Coordinates of C-alpha atoms in Angstrom, one line a residue:
Chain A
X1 CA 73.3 54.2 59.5
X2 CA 76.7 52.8 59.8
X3 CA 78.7 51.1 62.9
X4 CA 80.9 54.1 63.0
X5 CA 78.5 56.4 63.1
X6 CA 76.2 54.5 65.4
X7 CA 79.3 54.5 67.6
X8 CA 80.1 58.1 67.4
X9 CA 76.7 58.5 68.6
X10 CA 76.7 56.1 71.3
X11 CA 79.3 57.3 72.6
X12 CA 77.9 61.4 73.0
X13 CA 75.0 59.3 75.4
X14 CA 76.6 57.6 77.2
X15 CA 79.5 61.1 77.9
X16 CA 75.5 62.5 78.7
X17 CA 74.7 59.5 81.0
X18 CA 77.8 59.4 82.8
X19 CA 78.0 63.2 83.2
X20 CA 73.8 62.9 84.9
X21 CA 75.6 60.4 86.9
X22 CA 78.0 62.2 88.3
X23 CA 75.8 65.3 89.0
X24 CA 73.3 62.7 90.6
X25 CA 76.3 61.3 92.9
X26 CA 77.6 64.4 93.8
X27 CA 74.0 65.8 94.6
X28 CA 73.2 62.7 96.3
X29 CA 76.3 62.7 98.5
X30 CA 76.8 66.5 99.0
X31 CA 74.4 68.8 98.0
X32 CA 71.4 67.9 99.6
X33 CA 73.6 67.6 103.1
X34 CA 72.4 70.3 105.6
X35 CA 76.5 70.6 106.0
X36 CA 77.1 71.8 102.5
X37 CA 73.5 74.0 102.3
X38 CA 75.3 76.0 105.5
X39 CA 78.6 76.2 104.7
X40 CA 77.9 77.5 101.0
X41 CA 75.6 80.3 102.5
X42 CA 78.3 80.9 105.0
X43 CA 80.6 81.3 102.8
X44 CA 78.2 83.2 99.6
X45 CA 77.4 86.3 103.0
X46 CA 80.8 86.8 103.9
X47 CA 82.2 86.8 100.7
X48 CA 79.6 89.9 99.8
X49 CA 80.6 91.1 103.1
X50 CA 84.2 91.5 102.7
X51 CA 83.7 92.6 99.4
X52 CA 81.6 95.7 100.4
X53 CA 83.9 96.5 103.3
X54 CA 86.8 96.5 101.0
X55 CA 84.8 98.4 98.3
X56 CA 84.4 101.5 101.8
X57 CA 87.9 100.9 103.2
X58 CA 90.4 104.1 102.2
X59 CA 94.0 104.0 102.3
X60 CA 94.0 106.1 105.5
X61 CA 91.7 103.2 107.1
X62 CA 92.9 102.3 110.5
X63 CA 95.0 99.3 111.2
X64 CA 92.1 98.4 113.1
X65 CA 89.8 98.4 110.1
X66 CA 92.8 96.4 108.4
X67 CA 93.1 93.8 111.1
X68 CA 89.0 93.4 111.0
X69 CA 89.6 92.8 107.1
X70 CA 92.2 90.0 107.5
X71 CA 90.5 88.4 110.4
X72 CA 87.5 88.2 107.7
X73 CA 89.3 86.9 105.0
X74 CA 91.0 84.3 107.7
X75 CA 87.5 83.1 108.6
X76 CA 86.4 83.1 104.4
X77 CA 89.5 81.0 103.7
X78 CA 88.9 78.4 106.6
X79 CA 84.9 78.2 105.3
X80 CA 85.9 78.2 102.0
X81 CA 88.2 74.6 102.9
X82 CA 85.5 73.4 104.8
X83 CA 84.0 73.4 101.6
X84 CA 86.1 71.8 99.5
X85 CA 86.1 68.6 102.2
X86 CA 82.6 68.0 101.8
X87 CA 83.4 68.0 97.9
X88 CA 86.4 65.6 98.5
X89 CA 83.6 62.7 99.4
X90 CA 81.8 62.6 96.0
X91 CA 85.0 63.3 94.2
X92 CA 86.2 60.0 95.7
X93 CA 83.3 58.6 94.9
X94 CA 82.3 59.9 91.1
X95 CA 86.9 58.9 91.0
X96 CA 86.1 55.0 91.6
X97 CA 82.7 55.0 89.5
X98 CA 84.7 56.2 86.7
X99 CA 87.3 54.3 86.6
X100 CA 85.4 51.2 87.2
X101 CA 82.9 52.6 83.9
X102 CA 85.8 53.6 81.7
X103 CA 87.9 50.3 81.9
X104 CA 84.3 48.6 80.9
X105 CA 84.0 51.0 77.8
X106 CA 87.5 50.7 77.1
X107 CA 87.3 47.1 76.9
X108 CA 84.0 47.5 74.8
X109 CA 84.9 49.6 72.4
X110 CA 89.2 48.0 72.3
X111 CA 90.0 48.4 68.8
X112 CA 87.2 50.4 67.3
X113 CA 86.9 53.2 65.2
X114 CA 84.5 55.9 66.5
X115 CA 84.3 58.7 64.0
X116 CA 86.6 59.7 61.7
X117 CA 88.4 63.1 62.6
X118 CA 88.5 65.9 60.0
X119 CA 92.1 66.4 60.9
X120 CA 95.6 65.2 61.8
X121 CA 96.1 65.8 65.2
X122 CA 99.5 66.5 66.1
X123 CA 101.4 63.5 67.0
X124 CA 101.5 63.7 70.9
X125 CA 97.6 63.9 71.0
X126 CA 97.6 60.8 68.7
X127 CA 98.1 58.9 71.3
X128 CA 94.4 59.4 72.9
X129 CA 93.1 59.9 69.4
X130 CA 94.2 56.7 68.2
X131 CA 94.9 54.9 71.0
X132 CA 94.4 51.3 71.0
X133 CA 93.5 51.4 67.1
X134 CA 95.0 48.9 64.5
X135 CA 96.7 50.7 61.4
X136 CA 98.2 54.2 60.3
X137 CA 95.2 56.1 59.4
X138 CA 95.8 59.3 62.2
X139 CA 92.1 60.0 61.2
X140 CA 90.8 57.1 63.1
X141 CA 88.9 58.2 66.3
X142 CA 89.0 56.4 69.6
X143 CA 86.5 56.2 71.9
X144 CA 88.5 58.0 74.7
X145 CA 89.2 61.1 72.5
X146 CA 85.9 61.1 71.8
X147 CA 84.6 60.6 75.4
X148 CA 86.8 63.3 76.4
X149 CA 85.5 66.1 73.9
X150 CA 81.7 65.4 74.3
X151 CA 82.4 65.3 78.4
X152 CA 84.4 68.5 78.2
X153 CA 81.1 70.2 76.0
X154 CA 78.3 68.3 77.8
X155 CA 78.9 69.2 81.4
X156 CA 78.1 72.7 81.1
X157 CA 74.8 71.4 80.0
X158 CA 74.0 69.4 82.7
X159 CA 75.3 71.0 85.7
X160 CA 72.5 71.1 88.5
X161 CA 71.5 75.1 88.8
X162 CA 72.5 77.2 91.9
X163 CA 74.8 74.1 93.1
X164 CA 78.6 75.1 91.7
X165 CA 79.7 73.5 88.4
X166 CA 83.0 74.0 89.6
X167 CA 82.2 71.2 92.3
X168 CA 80.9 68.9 89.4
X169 CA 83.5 69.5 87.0
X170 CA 86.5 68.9 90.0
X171 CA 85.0 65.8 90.4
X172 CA 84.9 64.8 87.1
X173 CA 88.5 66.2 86.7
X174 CA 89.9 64.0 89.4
X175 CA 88.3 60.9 88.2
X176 CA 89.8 61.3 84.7
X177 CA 92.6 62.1 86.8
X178 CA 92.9 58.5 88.3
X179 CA 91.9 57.0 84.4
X180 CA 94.7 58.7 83.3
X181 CA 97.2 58.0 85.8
X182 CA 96.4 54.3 86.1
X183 CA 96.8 54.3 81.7
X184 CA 99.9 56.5 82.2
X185 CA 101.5 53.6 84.5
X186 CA 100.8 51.0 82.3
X187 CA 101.8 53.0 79.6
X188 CA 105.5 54.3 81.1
X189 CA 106.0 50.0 81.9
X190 CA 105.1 49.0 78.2
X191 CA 107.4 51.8 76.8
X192 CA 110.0 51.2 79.3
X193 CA 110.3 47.4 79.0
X194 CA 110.0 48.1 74.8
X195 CA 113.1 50.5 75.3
X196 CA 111.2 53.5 73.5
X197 CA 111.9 57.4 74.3
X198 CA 109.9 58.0 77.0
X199 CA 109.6 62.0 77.0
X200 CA 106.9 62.5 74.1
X201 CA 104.3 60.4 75.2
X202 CA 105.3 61.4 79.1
X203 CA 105.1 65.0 78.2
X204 CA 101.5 64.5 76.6
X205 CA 99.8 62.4 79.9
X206 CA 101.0 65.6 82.1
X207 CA 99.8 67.8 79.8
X208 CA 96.9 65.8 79.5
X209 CA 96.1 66.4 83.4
X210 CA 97.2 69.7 83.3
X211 CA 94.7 70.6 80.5
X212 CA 91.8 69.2 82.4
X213 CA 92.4 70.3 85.7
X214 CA 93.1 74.0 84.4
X215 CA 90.1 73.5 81.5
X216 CA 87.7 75.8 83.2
X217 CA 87.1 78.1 86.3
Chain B
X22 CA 82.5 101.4 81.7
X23 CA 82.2 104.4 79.0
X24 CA 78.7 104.9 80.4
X25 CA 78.0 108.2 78.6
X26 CA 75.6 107.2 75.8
X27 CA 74.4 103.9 78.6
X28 CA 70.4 104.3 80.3
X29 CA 70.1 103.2 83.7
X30 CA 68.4 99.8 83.7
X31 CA 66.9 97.8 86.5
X32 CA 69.3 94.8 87.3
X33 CA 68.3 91.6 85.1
X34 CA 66.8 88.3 86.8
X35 CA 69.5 85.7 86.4
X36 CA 69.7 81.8 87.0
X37 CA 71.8 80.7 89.5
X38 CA 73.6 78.2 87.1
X39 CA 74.5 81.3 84.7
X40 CA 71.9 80.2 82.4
X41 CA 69.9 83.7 81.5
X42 CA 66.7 84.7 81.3
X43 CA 64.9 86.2 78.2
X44 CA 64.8 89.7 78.7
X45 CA 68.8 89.6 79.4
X46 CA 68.9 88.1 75.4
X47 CA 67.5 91.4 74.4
X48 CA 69.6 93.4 75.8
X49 CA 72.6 91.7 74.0
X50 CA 72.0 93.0 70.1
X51 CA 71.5 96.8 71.4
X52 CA 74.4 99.1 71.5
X53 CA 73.4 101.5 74.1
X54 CA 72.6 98.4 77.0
X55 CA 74.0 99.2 80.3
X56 CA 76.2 96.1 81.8
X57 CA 76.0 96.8 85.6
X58 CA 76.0 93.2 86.7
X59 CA 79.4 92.4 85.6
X60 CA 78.7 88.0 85.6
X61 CA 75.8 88.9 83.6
X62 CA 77.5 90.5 80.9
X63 CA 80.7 87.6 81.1
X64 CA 77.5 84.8 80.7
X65 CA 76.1 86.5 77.7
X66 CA 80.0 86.1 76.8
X67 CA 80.4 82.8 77.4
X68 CA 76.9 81.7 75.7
X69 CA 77.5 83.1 72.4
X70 CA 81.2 81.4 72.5
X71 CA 78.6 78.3 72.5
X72 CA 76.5 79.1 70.0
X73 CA 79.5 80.4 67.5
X74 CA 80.9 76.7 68.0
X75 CA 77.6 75.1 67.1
X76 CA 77.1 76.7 64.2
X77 CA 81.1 76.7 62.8
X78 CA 80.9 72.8 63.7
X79 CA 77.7 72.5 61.8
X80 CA 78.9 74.4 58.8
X81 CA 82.6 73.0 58.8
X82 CA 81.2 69.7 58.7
X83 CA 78.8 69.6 55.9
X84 CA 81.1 71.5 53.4
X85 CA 83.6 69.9 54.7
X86 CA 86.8 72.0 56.0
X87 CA 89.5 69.7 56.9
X88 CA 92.8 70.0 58.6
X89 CA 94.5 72.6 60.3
X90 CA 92.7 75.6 58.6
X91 CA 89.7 74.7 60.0
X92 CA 90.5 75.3 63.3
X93 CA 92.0 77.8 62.7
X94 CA 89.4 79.3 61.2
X95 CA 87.6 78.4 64.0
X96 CA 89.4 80.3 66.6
X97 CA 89.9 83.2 64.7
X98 CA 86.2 83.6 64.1
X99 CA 85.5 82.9 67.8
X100 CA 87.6 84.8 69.0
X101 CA 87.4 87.9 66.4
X102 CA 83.6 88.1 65.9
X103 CA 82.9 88.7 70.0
X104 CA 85.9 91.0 70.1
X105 CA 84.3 93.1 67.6
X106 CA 81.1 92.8 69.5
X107 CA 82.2 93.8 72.6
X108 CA 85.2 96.3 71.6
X109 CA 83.4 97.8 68.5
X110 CA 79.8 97.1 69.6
X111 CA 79.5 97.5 72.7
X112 CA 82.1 99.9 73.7
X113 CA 82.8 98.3 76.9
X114 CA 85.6 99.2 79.2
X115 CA 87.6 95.7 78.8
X116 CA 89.7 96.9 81.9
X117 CA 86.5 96.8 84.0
X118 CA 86.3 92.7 83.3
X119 CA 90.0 92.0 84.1
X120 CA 91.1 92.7 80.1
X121 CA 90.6 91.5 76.9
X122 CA 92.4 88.8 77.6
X123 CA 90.0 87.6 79.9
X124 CA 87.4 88.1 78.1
X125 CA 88.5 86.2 75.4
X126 CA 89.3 83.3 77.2
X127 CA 85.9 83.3 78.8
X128 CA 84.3 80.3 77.7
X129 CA 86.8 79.5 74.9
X130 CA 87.8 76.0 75.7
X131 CA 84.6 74.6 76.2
X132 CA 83.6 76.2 72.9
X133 CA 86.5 74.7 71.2
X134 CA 85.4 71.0 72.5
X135 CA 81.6 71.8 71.7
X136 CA 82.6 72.9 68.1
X137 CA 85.5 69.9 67.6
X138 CA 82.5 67.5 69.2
X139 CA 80.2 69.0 66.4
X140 CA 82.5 69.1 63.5
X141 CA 83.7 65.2 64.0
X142 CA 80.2 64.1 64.4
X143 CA 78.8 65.9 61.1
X144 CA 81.9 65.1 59.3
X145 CA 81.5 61.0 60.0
X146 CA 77.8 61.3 59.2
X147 CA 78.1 62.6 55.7
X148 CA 81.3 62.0 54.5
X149 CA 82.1 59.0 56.1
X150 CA 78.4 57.2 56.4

């Protein structure tokens, strides 16, 4: 077996150790909390609830019915935030872990071909896909483009059952988030003080974010 | 849901996580299977989308297909082959899941990074190995 491919393969573990470790911190820190078991099966009955009342309500309903329905929905919404703060913990947390892991593999695998990509990607994903690699060759695979497709397959794989994979996957989101923002800042200074066009490589890093936060419901 | 031709079935056991049980599986390959449990149905969806990428990664790696046409090809097949099967096949009323739009897009991009994860992997080990 060669070092590329030993590589390309080390790589798919550890996307499938760091993905365990983010459901493990996030199931450590929030799903096993009484706080999160109450508030999900607060919010899993009302939202059934609303939904059959809306399924009864007519057109003619009263505006008392109607006000019933919005106080409901007002109660759903304010659960449904409550929520998403007891997320926000491990999302700070798996965010820091993350970063801290990816500057190690970045550093680890600085200037190596991973795989070799049956394609040419188009020029503003190039720079992820052949980031930090000597030469032309816009075959060459880096580690991060790598890391990013095996995380992006693996989670679904992995996700802890009955516990939300959307919760896992924001978390992950927002710690790529943070990767990508801290690499964008260096990036925007080394362009700026090289006096290159910023707007291609700008364009992609937003994209970038955009594309991961938006990847899946 | 054109429900003429459809049988009234008991609702299927499902796993919280979306994963599904066996006797949902058997469902999926007859024509007449009655949908009621809408997430059930979008699952079985979003699965195959899965299992389409494994096998087009597999394949476009060991022949090899390079470049642009093969995901191209990729798409189109993913996309196309569970149209078929759920506009052709099945019959369904696409309105009823939020249209075909929708289902289309269920499950697509983690399909497309599952196949792209498969094809590069393949493609290194044998062409480039």
């Amino acid at each position: 077996m060669s070092t590329m491919f030993a590589d390309t393969l080390l790589i798919v573990f550890i996307s499938v150790c760091t993905a365990l470790l983010a459901e493990g911190i996030t199931w450590v820190l929030v799903y096993r909390t009484d706080k999160y078991k109450r508030l999900k099966a607060e919010v899993e009955k009302q939202s059934k609830k609303l939904e059959k009342k809306k399924e009864t309500i007519t057109e003619s309903a009263g505006r008392q019915q109607k006000k019933k329905i919005e106080r409901q929905e007002e109660k759903l919404k304010n659960n449904n935030r409550d929520l998403s703060m007891v997320r926000m913990k491990s999302m700070f947390a798996i965010g820091f872990c993350f970063t801290a892991l990816m500057g190690m593999f970045n550093s680890i695998f600085d200037g190596r071909v991973v795989a070799k990509l049956p394609f040419t990607p188009l020029s503003y994903i190039q720079g992820l896909s052949h980031r930090n690699l000597l030469g032309d060759d816009t075959t060459d695979c880096s580690f991060i483009f790598l890391y990013i497709l095996c995380t992006m397959s693996i989670r679904q794989w992995i996700m802890i059952p009955g516990y939300g994979a959307e919760a896992v996957l924001n978390a992950w989101r927002f710690g790529l988030l943070i990767l990508l923002s801290a690499s964008h800042l260096r990036a925007v200074r080394f362009l700026h003080c090289n006096c290159l066009k910023l707007h291609k490589y700008h364009f992609f890093i937003v994209y970038q974010h955009l594309f991961v936060i938006q990847e899946h419901k | 849901m054109s429900g003429g031709r459809r049988k009234e079935e008991p609702p299927q056991p499902q796993l919280a996580n979306g994963a599904l049980k066996v006797s949902v599986w058997s469902k999926v390959l007859r024509s007449d299977a009655a949908w009621e449990d809408k997430d059930e149905f979008l699952d079985v969806i979003y699965w195959s989308r899965q299992v389409i990428a494994v096998v087009l990664g597999v394949v476009w790696g060991v022949l090899p297909l390079r470049g642009f046409l093969g995901i191209a090809g990729f798409c189109l097949i993913n996309a196309g082959v569970l149209y078929l099967y759920f506009s052709n096949y099945l019959q369904i009323d696409e309105e009823e899941y939020g249209g075909t739009w929708e289902l289309t897009k269920e499950g697509f991009m983690t399909s497309f990074a599952l196949f792209m994860v498969i094809w590069i992997i393949f493609y290194t080990a044998i062409h480039y190995d």
